[in-house]
Short mmCIF file of N, CA and C and ligand atoms in Angstrom, two decimals:
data_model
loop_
_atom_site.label_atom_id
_atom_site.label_comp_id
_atom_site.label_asym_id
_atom_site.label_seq_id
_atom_site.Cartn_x
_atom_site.Cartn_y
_atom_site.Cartn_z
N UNK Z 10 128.90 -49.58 -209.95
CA UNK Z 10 127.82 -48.63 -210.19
C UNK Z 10 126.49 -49.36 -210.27
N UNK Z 11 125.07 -48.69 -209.86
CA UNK Z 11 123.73 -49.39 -209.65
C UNK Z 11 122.88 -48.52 -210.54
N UNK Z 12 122.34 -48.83 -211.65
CA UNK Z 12 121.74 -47.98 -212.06
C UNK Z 12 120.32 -47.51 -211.09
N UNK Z 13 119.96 -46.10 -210.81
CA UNK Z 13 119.07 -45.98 -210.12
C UNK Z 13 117.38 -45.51 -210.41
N UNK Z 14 117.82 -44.79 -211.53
CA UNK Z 14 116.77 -44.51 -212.28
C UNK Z 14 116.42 -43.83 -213.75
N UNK Z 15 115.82 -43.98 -214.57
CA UNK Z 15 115.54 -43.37 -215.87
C UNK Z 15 114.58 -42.22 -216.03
N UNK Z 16 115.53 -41.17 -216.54
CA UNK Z 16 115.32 -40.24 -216.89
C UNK Z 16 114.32 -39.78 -217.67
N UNK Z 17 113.02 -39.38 -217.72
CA UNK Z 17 112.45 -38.78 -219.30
C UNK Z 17 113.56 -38.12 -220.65
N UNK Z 18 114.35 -36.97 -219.43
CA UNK Z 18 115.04 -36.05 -220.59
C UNK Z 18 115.83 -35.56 -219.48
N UNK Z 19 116.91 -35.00 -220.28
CA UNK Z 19 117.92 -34.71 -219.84
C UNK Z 19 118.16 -33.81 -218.14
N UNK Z 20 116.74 -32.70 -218.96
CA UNK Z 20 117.02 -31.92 -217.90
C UNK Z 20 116.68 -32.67 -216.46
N UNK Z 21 115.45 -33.68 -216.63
CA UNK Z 21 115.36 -33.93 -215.08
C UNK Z 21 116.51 -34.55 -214.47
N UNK Z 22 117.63 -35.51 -215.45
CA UNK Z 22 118.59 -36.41 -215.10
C UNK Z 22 119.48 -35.04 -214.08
N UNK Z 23 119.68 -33.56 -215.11
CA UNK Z 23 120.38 -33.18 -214.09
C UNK Z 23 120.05 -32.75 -212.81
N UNK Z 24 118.72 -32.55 -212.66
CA UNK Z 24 118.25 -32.14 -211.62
C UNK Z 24 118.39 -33.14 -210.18
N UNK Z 25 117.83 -34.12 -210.78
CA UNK Z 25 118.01 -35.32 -210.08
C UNK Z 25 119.84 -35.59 -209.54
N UNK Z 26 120.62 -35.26 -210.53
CA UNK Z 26 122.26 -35.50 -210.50
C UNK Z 26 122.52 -34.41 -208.93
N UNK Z 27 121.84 -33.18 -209.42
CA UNK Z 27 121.95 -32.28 -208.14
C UNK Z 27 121.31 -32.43 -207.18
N UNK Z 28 120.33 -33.32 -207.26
CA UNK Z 28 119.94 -32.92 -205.78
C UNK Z 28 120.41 -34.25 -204.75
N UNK Z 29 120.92 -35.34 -206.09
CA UNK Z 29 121.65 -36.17 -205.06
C UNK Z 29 122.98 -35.50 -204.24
N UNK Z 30 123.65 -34.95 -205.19
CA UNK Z 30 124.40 -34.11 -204.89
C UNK Z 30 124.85 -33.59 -203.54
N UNK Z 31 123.85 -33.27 -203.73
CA UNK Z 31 123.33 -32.30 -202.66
C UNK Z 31 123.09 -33.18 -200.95
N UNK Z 32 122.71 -34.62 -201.22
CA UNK Z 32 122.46 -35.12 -200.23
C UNK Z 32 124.21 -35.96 -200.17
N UNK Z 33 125.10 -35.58 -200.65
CA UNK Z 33 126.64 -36.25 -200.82
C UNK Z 33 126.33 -37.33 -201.42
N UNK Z 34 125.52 -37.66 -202.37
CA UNK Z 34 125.72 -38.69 -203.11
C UNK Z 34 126.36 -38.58 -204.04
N UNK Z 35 126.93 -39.25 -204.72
CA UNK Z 35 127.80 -39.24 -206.20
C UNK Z 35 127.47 -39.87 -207.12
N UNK Z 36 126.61 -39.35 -207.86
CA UNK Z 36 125.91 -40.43 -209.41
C UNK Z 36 126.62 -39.87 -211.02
N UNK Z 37 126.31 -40.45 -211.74
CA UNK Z 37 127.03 -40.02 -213.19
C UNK Z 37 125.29 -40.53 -213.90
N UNK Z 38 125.63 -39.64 -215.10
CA UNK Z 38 124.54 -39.86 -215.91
C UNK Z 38 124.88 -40.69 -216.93
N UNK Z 39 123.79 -41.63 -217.91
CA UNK Z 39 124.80 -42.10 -218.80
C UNK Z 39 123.60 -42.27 -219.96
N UNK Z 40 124.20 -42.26 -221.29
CA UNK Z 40 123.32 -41.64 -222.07
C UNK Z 40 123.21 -40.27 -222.23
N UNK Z 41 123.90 -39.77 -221.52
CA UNK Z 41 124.17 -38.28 -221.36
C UNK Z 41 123.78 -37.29 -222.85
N UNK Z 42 124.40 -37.96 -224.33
CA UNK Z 42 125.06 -37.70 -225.14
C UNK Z 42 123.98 -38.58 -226.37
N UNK Z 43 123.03 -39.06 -226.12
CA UNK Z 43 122.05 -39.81 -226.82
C UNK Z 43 121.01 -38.66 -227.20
N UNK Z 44 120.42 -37.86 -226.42
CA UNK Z 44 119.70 -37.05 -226.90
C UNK Z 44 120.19 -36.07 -227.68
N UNK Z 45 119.58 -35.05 -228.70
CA UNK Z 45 120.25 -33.94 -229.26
C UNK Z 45 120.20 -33.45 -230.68
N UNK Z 46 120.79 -35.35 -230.70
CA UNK Z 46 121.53 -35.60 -232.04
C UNK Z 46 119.89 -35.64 -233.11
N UNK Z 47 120.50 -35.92 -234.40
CA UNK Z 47 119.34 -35.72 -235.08
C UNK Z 47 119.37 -37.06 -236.05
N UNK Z 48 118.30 -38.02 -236.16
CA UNK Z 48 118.48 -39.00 -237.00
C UNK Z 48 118.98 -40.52 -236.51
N UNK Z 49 119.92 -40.20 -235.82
CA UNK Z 49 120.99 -41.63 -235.55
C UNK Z 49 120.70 -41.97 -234.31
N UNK Z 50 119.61 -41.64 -233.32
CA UNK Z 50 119.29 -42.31 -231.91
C UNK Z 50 118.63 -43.27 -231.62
N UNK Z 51 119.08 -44.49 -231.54
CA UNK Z 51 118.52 -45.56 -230.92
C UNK Z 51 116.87 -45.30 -230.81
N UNK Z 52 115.99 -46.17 -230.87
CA UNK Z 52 114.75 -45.78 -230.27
C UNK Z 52 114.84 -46.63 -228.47
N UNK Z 53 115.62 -47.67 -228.33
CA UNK Z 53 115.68 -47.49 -227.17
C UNK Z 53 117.32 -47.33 -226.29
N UNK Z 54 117.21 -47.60 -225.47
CA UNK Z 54 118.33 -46.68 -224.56
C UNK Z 54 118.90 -45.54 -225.00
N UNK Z 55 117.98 -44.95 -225.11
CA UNK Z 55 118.25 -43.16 -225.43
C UNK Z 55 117.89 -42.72 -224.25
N UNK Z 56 117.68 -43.05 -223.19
CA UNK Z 56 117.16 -42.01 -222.01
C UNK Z 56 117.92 -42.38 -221.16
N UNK Z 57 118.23 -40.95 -220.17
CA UNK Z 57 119.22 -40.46 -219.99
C UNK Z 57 118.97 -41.48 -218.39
N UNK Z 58 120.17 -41.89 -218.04
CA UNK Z 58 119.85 -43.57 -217.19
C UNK Z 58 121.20 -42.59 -215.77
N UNK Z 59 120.41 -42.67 -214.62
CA UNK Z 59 121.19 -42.15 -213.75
C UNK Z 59 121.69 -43.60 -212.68
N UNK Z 60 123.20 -43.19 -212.92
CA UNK Z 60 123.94 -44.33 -212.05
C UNK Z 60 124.30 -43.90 -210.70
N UNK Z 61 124.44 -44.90 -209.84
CA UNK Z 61 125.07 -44.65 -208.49
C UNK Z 61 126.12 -45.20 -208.03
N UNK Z 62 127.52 -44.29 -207.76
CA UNK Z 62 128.43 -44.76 -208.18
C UNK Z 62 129.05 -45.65 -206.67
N UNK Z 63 128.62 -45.45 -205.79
CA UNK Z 63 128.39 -46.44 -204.36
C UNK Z 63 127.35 -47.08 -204.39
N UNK Z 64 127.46 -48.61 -204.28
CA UNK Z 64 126.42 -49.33 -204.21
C UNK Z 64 125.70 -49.10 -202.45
N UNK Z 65 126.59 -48.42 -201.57
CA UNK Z 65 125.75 -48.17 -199.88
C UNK Z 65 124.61 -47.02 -200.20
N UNK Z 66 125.10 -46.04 -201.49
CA UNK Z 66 124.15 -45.24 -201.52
C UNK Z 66 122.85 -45.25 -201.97
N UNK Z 67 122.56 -46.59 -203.05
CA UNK Z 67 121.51 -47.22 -203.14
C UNK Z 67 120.36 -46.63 -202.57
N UNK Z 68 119.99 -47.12 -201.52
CA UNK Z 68 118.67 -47.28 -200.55
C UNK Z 68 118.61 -45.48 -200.44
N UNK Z 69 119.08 -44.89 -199.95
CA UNK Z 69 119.31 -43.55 -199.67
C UNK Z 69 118.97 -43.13 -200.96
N UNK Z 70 119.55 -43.26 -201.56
CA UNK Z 70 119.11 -42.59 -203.38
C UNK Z 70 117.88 -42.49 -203.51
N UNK Z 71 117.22 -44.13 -203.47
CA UNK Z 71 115.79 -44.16 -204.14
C UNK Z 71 114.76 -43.77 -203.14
N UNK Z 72 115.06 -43.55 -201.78
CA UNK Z 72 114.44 -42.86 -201.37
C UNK Z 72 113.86 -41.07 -201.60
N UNK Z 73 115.44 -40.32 -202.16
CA UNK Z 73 115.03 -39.13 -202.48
C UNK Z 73 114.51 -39.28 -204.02
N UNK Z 74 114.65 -39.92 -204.77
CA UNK Z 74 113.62 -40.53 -206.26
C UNK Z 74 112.81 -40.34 -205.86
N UNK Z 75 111.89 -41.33 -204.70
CA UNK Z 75 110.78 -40.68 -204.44
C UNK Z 75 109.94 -39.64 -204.07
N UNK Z 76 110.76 -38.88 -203.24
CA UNK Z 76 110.42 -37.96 -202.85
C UNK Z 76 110.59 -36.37 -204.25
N UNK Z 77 111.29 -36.74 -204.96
CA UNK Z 77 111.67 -36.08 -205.97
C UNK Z 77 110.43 -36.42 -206.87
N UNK Z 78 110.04 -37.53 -206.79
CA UNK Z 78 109.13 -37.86 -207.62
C UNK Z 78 107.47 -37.62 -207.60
N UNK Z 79 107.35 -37.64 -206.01
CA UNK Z 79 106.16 -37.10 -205.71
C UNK Z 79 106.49 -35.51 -205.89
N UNK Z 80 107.33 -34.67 -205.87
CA UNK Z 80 107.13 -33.53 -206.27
C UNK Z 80 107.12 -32.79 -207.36
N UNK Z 81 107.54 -33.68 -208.03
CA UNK Z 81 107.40 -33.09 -209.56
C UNK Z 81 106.00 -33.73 -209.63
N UNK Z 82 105.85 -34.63 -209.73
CA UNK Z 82 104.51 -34.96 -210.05
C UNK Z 82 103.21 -34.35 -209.16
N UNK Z 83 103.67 -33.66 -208.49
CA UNK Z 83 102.31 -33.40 -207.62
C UNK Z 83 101.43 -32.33 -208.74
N UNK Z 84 100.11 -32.57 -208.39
CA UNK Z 84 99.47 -31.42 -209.27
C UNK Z 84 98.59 -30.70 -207.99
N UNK Z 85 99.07 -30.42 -207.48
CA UNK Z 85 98.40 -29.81 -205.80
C UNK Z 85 98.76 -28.38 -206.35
N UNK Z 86 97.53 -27.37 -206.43
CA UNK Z 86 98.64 -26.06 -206.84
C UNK Z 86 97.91 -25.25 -205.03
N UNK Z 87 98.71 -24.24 -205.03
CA UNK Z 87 98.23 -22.99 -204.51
C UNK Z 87 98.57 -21.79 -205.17
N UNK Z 88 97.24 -20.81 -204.63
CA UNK Z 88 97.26 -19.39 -205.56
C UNK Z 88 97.89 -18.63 -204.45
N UNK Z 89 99.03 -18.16 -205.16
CA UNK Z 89 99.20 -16.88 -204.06
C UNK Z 89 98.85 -15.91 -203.80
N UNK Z 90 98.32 -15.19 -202.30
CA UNK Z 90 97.48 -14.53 -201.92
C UNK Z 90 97.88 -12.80 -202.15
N UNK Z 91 98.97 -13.23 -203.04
CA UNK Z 91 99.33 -11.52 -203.55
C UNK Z 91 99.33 -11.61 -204.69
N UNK Z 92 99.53 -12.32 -205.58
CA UNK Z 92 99.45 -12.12 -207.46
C UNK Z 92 98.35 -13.05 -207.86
N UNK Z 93 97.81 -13.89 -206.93
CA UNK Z 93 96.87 -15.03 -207.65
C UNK Z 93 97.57 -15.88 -208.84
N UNK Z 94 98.67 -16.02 -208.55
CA UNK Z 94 99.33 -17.11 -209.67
C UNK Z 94 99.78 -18.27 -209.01
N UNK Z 95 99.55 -19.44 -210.04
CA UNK Z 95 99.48 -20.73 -209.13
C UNK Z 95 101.14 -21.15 -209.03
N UNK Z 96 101.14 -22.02 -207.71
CA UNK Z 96 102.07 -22.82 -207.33
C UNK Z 96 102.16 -24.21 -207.12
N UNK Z 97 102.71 -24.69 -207.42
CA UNK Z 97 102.82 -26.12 -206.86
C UNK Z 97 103.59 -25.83 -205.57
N UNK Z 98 102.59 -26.90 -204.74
CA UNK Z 98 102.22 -26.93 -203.15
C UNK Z 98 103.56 -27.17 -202.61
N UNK Z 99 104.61 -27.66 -202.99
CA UNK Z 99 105.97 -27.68 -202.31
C UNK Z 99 107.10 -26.52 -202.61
N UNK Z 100 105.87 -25.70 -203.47
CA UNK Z 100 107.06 -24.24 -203.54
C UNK Z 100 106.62 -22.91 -202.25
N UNK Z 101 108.69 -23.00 -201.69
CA UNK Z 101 108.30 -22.06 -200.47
C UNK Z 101 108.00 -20.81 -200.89
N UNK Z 102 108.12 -20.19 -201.95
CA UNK Z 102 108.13 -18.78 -202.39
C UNK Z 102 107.05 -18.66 -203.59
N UNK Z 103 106.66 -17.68 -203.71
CA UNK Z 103 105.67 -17.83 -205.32
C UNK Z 103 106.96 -17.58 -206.22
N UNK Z 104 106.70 -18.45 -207.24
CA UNK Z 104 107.59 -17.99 -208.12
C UNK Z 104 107.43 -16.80 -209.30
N UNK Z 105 106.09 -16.23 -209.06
CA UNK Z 105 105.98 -14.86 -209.90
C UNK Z 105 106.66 -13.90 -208.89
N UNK Z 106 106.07 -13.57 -208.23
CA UNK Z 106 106.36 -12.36 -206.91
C UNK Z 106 107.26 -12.66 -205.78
N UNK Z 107 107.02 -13.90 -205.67
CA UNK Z 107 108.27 -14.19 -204.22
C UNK Z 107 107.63 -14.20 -203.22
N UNK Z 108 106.51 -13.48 -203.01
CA UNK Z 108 105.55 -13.79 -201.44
C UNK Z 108 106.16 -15.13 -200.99
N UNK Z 109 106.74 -15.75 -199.94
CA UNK Z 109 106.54 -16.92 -199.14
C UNK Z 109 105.55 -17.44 -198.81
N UNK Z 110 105.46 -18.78 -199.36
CA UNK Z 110 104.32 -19.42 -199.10
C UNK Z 110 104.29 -20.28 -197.91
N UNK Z 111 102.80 -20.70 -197.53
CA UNK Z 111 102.55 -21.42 -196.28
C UNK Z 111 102.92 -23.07 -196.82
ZN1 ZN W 212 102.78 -14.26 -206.09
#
């Protein structure tokens, strides 16, 4: 296993878990079970640390990291031209109304 990247919080670990997923990769989370709790957490290696459980999938992985990463992080919005509520620029649909975006 390669560790591939660290998590803020849980939820992005799973997101990230799925969308490797999604590309047939196979990762495990670890630290999974560090957040939650109340009192007794480490101040460090508490964050939720995503492994890759093929070392070929490596390179392929951290490529969609990045790309995962520029999209969460993007602060690019668009307003949609039917509710005027903002989007971030890599969403195909508004997420108030659903209009499809350009
Ligand atoms: Zn809309």
């Amino acid at each position: 296993m390669k560790r591939l990247y660290t998590a803020a919080d849980l939820t992005e670990a799973y997101l990230m878990r799925d969308m490797l997923a999604d590309a047939g990769i196979r990762s495990r989370i670890l630290n999974e079970h560090a957040q939650g709790g109340t009192g007794e957490i480490p101040f460090t290696q508490a964050y939720p640390e995503l492994w890759i459980e093929r070392e070929q999938d490596l390179e392929r992985a951290r490529k969609l990291v990045t790309e995962f990463e520029a999209r969460t992080n993007s602060d690019v919005y668009v307003d949609c031209p039917r509710c005027g509520e903002e989007n971030p620029d890599n969403f195909e649909t508004c997420w108030h109304c659903g209009l499809p975006l350009d």
